Coordinates of C-alpha atoms (C1' of nucleotides) in Angstrom, one line a residue:
Chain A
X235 CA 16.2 -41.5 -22.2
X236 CA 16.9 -45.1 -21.4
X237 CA 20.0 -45.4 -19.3
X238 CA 19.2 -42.2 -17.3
X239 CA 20.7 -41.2 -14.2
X240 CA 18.6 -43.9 -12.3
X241 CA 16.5 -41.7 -10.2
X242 CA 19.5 -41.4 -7.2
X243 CA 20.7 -44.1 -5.0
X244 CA 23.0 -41.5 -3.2
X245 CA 22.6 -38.5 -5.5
X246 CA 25.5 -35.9 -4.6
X247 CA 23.1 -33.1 -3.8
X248 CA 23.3 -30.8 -0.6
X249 CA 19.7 -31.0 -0.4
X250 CA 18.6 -30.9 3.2
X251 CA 15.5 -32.5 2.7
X252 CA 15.0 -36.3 1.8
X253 CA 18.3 -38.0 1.8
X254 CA 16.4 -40.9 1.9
X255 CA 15.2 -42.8 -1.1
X256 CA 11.7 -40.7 -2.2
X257 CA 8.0 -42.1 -2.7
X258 CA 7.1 -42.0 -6.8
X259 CA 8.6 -41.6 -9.9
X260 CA 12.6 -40.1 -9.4
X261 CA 13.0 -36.5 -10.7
X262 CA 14.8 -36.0 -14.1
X263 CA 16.4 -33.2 -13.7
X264 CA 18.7 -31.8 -11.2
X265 CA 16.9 -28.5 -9.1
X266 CA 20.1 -26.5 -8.7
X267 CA 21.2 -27.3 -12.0
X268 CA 17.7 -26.2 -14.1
X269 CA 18.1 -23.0 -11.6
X270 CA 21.3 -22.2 -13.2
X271 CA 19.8 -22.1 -16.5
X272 CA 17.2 -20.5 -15.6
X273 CA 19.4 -17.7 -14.2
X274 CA 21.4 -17.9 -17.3
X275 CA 18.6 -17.2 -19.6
X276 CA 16.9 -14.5 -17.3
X277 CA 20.0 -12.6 -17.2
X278 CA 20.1 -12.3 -21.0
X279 CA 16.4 -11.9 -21.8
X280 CA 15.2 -10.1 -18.6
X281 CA 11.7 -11.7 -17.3
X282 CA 9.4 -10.3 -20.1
X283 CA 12.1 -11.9 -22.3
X284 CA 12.0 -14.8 -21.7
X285 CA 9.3 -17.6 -22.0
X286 CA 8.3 -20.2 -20.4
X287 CA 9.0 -22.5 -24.0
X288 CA 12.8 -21.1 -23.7
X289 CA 13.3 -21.8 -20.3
X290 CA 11.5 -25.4 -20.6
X291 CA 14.5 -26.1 -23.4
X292 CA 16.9 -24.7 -21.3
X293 CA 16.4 -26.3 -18.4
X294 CA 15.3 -30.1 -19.9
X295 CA 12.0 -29.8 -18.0
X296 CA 8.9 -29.7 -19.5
X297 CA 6.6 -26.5 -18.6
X298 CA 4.5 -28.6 -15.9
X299 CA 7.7 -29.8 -14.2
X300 CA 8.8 -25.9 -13.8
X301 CA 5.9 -25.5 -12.4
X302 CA 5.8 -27.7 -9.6
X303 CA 9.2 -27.3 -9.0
X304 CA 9.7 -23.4 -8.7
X305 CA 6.2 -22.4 -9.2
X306 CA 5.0 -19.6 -11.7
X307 CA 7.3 -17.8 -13.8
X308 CA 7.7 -14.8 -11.4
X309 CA 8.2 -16.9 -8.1
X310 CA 11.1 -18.8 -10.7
X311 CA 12.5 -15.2 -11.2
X312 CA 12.7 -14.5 -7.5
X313 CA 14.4 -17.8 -7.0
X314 CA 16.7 -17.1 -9.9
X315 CA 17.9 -14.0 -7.9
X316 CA 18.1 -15.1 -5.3
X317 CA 20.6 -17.8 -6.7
X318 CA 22.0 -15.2 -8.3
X319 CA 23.0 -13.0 -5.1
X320 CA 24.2 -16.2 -3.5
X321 CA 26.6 -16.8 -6.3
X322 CA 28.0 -13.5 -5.7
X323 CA 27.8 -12.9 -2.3
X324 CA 30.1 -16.4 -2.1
X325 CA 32.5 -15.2 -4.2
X326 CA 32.9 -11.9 -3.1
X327 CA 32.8 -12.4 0.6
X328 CA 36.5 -13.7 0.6
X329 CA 37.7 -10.6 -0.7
X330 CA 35.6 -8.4 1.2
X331 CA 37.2 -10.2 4.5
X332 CA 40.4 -10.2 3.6
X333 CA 42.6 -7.9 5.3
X334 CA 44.3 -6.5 2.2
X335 CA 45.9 -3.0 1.4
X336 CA 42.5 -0.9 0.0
X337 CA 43.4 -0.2 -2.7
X338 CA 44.2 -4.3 -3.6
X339 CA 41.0 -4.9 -2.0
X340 CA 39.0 -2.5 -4.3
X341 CA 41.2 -4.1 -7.3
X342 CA 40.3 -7.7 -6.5
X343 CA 36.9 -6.5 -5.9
X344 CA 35.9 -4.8 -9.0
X345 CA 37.7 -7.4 -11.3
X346 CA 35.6 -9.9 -9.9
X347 CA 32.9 -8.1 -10.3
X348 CA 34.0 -7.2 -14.2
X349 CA 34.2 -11.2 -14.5
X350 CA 30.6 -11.7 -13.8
X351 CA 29.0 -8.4 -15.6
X352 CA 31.3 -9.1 -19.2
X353 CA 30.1 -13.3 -18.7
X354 CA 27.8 -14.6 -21.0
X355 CA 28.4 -17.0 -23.9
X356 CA 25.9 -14.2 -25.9
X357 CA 27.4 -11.1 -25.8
X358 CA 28.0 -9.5 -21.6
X359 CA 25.4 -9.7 -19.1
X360 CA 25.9 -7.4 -16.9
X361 CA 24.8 -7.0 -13.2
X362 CA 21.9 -8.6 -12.5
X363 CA 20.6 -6.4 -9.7
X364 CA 20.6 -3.5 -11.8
X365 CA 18.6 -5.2 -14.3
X366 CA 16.1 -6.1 -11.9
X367 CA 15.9 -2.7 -10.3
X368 CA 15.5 -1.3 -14.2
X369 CA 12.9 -3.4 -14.9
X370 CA 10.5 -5.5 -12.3
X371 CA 11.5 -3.4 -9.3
X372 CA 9.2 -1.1 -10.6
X373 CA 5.8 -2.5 -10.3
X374 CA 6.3 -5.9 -7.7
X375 CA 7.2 -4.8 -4.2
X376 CA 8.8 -7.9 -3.0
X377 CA 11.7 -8.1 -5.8
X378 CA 12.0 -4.1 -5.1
X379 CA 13.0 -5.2 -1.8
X380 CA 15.5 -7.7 -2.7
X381 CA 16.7 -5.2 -4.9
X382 CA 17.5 -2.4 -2.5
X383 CA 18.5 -5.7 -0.3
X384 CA 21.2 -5.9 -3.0
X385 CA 22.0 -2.3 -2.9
X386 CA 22.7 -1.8 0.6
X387 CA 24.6 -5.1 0.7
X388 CA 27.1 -3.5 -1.4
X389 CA 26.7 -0.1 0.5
X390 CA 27.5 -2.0 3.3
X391 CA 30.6 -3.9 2.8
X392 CA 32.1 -1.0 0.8
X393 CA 31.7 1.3 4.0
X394 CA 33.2 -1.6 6.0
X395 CA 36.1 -1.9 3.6
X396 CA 37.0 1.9 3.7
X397 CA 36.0 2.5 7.4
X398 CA 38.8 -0.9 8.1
X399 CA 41.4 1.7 6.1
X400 CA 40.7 4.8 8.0
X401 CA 41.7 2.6 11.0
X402 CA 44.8 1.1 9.8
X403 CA 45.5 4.7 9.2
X404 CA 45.3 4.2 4.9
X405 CA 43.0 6.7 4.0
X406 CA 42.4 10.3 5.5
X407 CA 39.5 10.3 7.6
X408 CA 38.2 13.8 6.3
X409 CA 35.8 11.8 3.6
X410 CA 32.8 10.0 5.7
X411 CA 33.2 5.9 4.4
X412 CA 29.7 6.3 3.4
X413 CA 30.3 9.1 1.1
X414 CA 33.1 6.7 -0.4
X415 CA 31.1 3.5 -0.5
X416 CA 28.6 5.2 -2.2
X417 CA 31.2 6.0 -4.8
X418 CA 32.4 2.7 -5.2
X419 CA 28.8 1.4 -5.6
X420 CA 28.4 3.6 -8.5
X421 CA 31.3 3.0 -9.9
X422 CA 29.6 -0.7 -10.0
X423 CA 26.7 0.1 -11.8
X424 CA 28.2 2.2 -13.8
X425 CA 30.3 -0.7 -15.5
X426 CA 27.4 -3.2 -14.8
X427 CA 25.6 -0.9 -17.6
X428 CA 28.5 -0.1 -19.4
X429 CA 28.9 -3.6 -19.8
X430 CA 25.7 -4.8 -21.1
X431 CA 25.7 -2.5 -23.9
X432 CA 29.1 -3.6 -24.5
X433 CA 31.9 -1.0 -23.9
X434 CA 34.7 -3.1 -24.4
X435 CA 36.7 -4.5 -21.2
X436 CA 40.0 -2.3 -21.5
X437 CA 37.2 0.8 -20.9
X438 CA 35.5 -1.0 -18.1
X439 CA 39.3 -1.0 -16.6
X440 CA 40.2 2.1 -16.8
X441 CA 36.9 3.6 -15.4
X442 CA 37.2 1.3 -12.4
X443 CA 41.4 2.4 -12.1
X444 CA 40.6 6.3 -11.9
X445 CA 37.8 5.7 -9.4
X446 CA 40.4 3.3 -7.4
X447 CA 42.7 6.7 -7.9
X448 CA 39.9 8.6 -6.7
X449 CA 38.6 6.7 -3.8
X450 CA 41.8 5.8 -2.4
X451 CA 43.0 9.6 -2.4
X452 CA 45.4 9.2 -5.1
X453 CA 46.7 12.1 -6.7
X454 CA 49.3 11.4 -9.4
X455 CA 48.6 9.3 -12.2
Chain B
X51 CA -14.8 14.7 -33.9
X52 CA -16.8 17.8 -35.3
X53 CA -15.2 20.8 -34.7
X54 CA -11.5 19.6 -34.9
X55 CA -8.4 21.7 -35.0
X56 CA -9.8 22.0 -38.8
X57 CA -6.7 20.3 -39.9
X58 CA -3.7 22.6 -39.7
X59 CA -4.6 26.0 -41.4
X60 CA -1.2 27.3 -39.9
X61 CA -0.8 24.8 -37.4
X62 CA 2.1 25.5 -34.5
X63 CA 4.7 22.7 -35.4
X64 CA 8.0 23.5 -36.0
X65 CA 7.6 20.4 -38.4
X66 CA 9.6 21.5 -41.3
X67 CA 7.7 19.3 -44.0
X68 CA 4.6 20.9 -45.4
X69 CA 3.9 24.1 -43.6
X70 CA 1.4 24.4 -46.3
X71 CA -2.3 22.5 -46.6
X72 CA -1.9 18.9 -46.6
X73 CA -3.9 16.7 -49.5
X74 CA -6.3 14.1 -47.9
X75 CA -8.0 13.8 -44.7
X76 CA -6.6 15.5 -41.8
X77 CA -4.5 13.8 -39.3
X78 CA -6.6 14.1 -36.2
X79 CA -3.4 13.4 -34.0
X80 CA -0.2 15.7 -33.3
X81 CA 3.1 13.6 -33.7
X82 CA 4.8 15.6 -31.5
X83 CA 2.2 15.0 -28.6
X84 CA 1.7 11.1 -29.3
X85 CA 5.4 10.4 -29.5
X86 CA 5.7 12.5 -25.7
X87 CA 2.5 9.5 -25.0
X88 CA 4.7 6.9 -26.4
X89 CA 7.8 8.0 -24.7
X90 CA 6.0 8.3 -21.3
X91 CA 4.8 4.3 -21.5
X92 CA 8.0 3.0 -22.7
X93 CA 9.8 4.7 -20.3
X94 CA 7.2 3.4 -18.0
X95 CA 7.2 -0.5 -18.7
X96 CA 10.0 -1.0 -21.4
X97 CA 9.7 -1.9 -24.6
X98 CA 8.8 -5.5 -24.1
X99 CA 6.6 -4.2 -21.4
X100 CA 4.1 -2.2 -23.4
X101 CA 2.2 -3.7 -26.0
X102 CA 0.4 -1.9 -29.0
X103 CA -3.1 -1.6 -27.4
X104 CA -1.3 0.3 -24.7
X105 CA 0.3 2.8 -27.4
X106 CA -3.1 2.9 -29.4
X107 CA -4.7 3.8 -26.2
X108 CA -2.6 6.3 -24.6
X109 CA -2.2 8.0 -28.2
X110 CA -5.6 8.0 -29.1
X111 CA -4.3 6.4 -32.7
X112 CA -5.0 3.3 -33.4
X113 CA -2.4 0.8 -34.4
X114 CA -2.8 1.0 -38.1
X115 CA -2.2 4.9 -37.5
X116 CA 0.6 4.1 -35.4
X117 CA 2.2 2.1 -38.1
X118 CA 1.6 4.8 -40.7
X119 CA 2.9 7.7 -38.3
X120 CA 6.3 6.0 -36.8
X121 CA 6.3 2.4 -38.6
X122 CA 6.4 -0.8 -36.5
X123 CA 7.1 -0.7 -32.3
X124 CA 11.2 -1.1 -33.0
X125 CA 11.1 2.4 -35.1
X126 CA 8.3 4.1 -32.6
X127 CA 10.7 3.3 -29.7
X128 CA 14.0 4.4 -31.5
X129 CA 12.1 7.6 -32.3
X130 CA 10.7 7.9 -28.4
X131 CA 13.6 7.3 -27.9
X132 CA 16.0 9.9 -29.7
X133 CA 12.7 12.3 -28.3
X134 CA 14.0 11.9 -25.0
X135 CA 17.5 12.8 -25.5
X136 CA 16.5 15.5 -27.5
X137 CA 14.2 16.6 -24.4
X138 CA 17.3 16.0 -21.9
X139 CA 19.8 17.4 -24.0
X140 CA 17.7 20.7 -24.5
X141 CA 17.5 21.1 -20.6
X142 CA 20.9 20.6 -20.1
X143 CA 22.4 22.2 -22.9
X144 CA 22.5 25.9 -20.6
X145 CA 23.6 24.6 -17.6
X146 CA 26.7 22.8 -19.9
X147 CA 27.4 25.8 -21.0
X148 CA 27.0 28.4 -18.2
X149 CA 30.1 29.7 -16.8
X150 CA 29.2 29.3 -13.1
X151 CA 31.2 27.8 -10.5
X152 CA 32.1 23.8 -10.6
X153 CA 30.0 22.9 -7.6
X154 CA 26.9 25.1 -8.8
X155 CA 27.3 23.4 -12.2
X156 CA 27.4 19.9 -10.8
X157 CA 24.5 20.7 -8.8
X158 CA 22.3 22.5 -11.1
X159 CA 23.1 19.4 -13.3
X160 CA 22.0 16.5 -10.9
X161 CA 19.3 18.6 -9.6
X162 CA 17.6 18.3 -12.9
X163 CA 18.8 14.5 -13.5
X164 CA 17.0 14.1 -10.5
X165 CA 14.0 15.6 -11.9
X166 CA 13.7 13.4 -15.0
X167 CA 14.3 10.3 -12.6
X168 CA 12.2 10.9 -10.3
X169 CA 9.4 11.8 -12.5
X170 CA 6.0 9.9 -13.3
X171 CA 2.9 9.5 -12.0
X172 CA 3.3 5.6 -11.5
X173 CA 6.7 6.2 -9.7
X174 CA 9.7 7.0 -11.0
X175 CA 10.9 6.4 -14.2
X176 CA 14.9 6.5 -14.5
X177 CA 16.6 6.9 -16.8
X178 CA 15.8 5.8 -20.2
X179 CA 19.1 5.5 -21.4
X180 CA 20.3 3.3 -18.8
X181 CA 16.5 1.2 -19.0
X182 CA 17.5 1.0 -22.5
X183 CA 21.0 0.0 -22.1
X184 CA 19.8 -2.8 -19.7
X185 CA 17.4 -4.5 -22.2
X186 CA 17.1 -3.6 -25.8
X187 CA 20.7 -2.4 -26.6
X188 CA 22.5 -6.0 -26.0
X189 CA 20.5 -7.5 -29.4
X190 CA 20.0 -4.4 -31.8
X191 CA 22.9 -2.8 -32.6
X192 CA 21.3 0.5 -33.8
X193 CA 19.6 0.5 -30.4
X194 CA 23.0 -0.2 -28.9
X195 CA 24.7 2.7 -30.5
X196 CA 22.4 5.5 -29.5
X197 CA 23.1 4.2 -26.4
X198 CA 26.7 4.5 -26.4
X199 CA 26.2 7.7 -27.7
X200 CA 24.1 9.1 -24.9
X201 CA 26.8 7.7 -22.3
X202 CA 29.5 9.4 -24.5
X203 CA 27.6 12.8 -24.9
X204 CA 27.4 13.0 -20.8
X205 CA 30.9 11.9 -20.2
X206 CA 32.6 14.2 -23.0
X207 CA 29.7 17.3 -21.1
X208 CA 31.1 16.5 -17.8
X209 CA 34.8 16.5 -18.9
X210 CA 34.3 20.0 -20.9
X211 CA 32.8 21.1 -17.2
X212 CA 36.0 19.8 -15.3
X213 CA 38.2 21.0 -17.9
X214 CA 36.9 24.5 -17.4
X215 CA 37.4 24.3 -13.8
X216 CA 40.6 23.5 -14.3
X217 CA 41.8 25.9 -16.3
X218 CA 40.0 28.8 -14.1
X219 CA 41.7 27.1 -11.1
X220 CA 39.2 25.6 -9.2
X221 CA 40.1 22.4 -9.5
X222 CA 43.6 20.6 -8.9
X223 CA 45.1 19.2 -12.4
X224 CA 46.0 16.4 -10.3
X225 CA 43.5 14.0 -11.2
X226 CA 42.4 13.6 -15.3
X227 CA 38.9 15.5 -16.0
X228 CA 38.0 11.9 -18.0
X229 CA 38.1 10.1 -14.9
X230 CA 36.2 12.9 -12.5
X231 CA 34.1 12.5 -15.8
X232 CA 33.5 9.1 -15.2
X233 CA 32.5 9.3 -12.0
X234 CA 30.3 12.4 -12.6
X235 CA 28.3 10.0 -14.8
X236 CA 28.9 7.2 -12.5
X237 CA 26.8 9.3 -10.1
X238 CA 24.0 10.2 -13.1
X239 CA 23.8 6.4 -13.1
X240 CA 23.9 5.2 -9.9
X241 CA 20.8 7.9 -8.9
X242 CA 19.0 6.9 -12.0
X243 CA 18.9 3.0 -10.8
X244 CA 18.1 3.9 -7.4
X245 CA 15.4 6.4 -8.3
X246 CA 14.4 3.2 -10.1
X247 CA 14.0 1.2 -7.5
X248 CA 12.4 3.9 -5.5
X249 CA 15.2 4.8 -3.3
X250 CA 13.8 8.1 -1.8
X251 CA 15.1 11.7 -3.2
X252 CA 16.7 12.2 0.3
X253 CA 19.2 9.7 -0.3
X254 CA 19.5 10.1 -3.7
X255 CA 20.6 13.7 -2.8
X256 CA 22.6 13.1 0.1
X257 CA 24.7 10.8 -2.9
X258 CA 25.3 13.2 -4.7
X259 CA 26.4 15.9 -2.7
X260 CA 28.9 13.1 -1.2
X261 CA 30.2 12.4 -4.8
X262 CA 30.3 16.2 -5.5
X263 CA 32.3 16.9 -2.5
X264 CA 34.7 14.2 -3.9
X265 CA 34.7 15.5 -7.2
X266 CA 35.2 19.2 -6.8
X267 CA 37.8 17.9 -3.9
X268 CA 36.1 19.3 -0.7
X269 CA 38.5 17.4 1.9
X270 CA 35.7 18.4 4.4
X271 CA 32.1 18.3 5.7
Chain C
dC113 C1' 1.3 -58.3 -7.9
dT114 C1' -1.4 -54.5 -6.5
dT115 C1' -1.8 -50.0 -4.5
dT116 C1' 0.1 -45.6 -3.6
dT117 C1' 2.8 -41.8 -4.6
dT118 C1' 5.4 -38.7 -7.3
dT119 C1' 6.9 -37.1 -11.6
dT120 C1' 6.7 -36.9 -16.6
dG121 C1' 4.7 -35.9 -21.2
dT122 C1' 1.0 -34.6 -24.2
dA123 C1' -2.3 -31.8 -25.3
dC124 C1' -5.2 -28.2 -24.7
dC125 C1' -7.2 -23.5 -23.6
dA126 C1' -7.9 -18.7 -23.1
dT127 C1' -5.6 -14.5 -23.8
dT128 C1' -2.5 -11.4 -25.8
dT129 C1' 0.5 -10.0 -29.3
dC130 C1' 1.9 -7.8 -33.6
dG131 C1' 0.9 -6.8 -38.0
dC132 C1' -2.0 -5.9 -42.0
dA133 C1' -6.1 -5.9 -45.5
dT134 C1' -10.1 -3.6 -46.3
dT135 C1' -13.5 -0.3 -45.9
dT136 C1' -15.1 4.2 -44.6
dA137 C1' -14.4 9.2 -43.7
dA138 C1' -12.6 13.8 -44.5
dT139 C1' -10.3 16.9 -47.1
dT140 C1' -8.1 19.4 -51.5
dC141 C1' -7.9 19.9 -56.5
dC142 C1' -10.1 20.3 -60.8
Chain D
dG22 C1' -20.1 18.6 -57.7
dG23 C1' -16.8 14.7 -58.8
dA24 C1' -12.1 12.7 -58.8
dA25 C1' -8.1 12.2 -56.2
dT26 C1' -5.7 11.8 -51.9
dT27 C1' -4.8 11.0 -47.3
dA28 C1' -6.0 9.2 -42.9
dA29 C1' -9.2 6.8 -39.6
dA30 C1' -11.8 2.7 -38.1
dT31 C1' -12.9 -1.9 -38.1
dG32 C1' -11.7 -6.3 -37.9
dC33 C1' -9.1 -10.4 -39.2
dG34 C1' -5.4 -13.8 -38.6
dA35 C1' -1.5 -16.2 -37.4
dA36 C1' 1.7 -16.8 -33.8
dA37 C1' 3.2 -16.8 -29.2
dT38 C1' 2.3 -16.8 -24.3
dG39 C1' 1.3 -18.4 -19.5
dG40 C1' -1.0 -21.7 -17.3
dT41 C1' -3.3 -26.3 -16.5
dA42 C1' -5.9 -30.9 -17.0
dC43 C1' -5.2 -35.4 -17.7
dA44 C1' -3.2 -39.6 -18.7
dA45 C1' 1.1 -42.5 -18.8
dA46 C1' 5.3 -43.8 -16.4
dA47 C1' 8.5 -45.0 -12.7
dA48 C1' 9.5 -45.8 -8.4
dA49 C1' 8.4 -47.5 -3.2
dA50 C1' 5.2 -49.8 0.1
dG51 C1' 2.1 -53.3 1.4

DNA sequence: CTTTTTTTGTACCATTTCGCATTTAATTCC
DNA sequence: GGAATTAAATGCGAAATGGTACAAAAAAAG
């Protein structure tokens, strides 16, 4: 605690505000970093899992520095989400872009999204949305609406990807996209909860292969 | 607390264990009836959600009694538990079993998921598998298995369903009844999130008549 | 060097939590 | 009616929890 980071004379964050030197005593921790622990820990706990103690030891800051940097713990689990959807959403938004073959795009997409659910140093995490929606969706409108936020993002982009096919003249048009992407979205949660009660990976992959088969109008094996 | 049931001079449980008068003081609860109570608040907040008081009050026991009846809140939610798969199961067990048509099946099926979803007075309750699956079964192992269990029970139901259908022609042998299993239950999952999160029954509907159509292989609206 | 500003670190508080020990009540058996 | 048995009721206690008050520390500004 003696030869610490030196406050930051040119500290390599992104952060908008204050590029210039700050008034009082420099920060000892790194915002995005704590954040990321944070997530971590919610994503294996859950909120009511997780204390404030845990997440003070995770993240290096003491329980008044939490506070006044992401408030109480519920406004840090909104901002953990948040981070969390971000994360995602950057990772997946290459793929969902791309102008791959469906099928290849649905592959890409759902092993991506396998990485992220079967993470977790402490046994699979699964998908954090669902989590959410299982648990403080209920009761606190404004996560509820991120959480259908999340939903419909997926909704969305699935639709997009099967709607691009029908063009390109991939997949019969006699399904509706919708109808499809709604398949593909449970295909998501259904290895998002598969996952966290750990079915083992090879199970994951062939649930997500016959729905590919499926969706994509395959009819052989 | 006078005129009580007067113990249980032939008392209408189908409890196998003494049928006959009991020694000491009369229980002045029904386990059946508290463990519905129980079921009904776990399902409602989750098990870290809902603390003793809250069981004590909505059971009428107190907590000692509670302990005596179903042991500590691990075992009490284990048995509310394995109560609501017993509850589910029984409802579905006909409709399993009926010979009617594929698409009837299918829909008799999710029209009564629906039901359990959508059910409770503070808003809908999912599924308690899934809830389960999300939070308690990823550190308790037994809790994990009963979990893996339920998912297993539906998927092995729904493939018995499509294997009929297959065999009386319905269906095309073209694609594997294990994977229109896994998306049948993809679609038991993704409604039970969704209901969750207070997605509206409209919707929820209108998802699965899109993933029945796929299933059962309407090629048309 | 002093003041001002911002953050850290310690300690504390009120509440809630689970679990149990003990006493009191209600019933059957003798 | 008295002993034995079973359950209810009260209440205690130790631990954990979310949140905060307050003083010490580290930097910039004057």
């Amino acid at each position: 605690m003696v030869q610490k980071k030196k406050t930051a004379p040119a500290l390599p964050e992104a952060d908008a505000t204050s590029a210039v030197k700050r008034r009082g005593r420099p920060r000892a921790y790194q915002p995005d970093v704590a954040l990321g622990k944070a997530l971590d820990l919610f994503r294996k706990d859950g909120f009511a899992g997780t204390s404030l103690d845990d997440l003070s030891a995770a993240t290096g800051m003491n329980r008044p520095s939490l506070y006044g940097a992401f408030g109480d713990k519920r406004e840090l689990y909104i901002k953990s989400y948040q981070r969390y959807r971000d994360d995602a959403r950057a990772a997946m938004v290459d793929i969902f872009r791309d102008e791959l073959p469906i099928r290849q795009r649905l592959e890409r997409i759902y092993g991506l999204a396998l990485g992220i659910y079967l993470s977790g140093e402490a046994g699979p995490r699964g998908c954090f949305t669902v989590m959410t929606a299982a648990s403080e969706a209920v009761f606190d409108p404004e996560i509820r609406g991120l959480v259908l936020e999340g939903f419909s993002e997926f909704d969305k982009a699935f639709a997009g990807c099967f709607r691009r096919a029908m063009e390109k003249g991939e997949l019969t048009t006699s399904v509706d996209a919708t109808v499809l992407a709604h398949l593909a979205s449970a295909t998501i949660h259904t290895i998002a909860i598969r996952a966290r009660a750990q079915v083992p990976r090879k199970e994951l992959e062939a649930i997500v292969k016959g729905a590919i088969d499926v969706m994509v109008g395959a009819r052989a094996k």
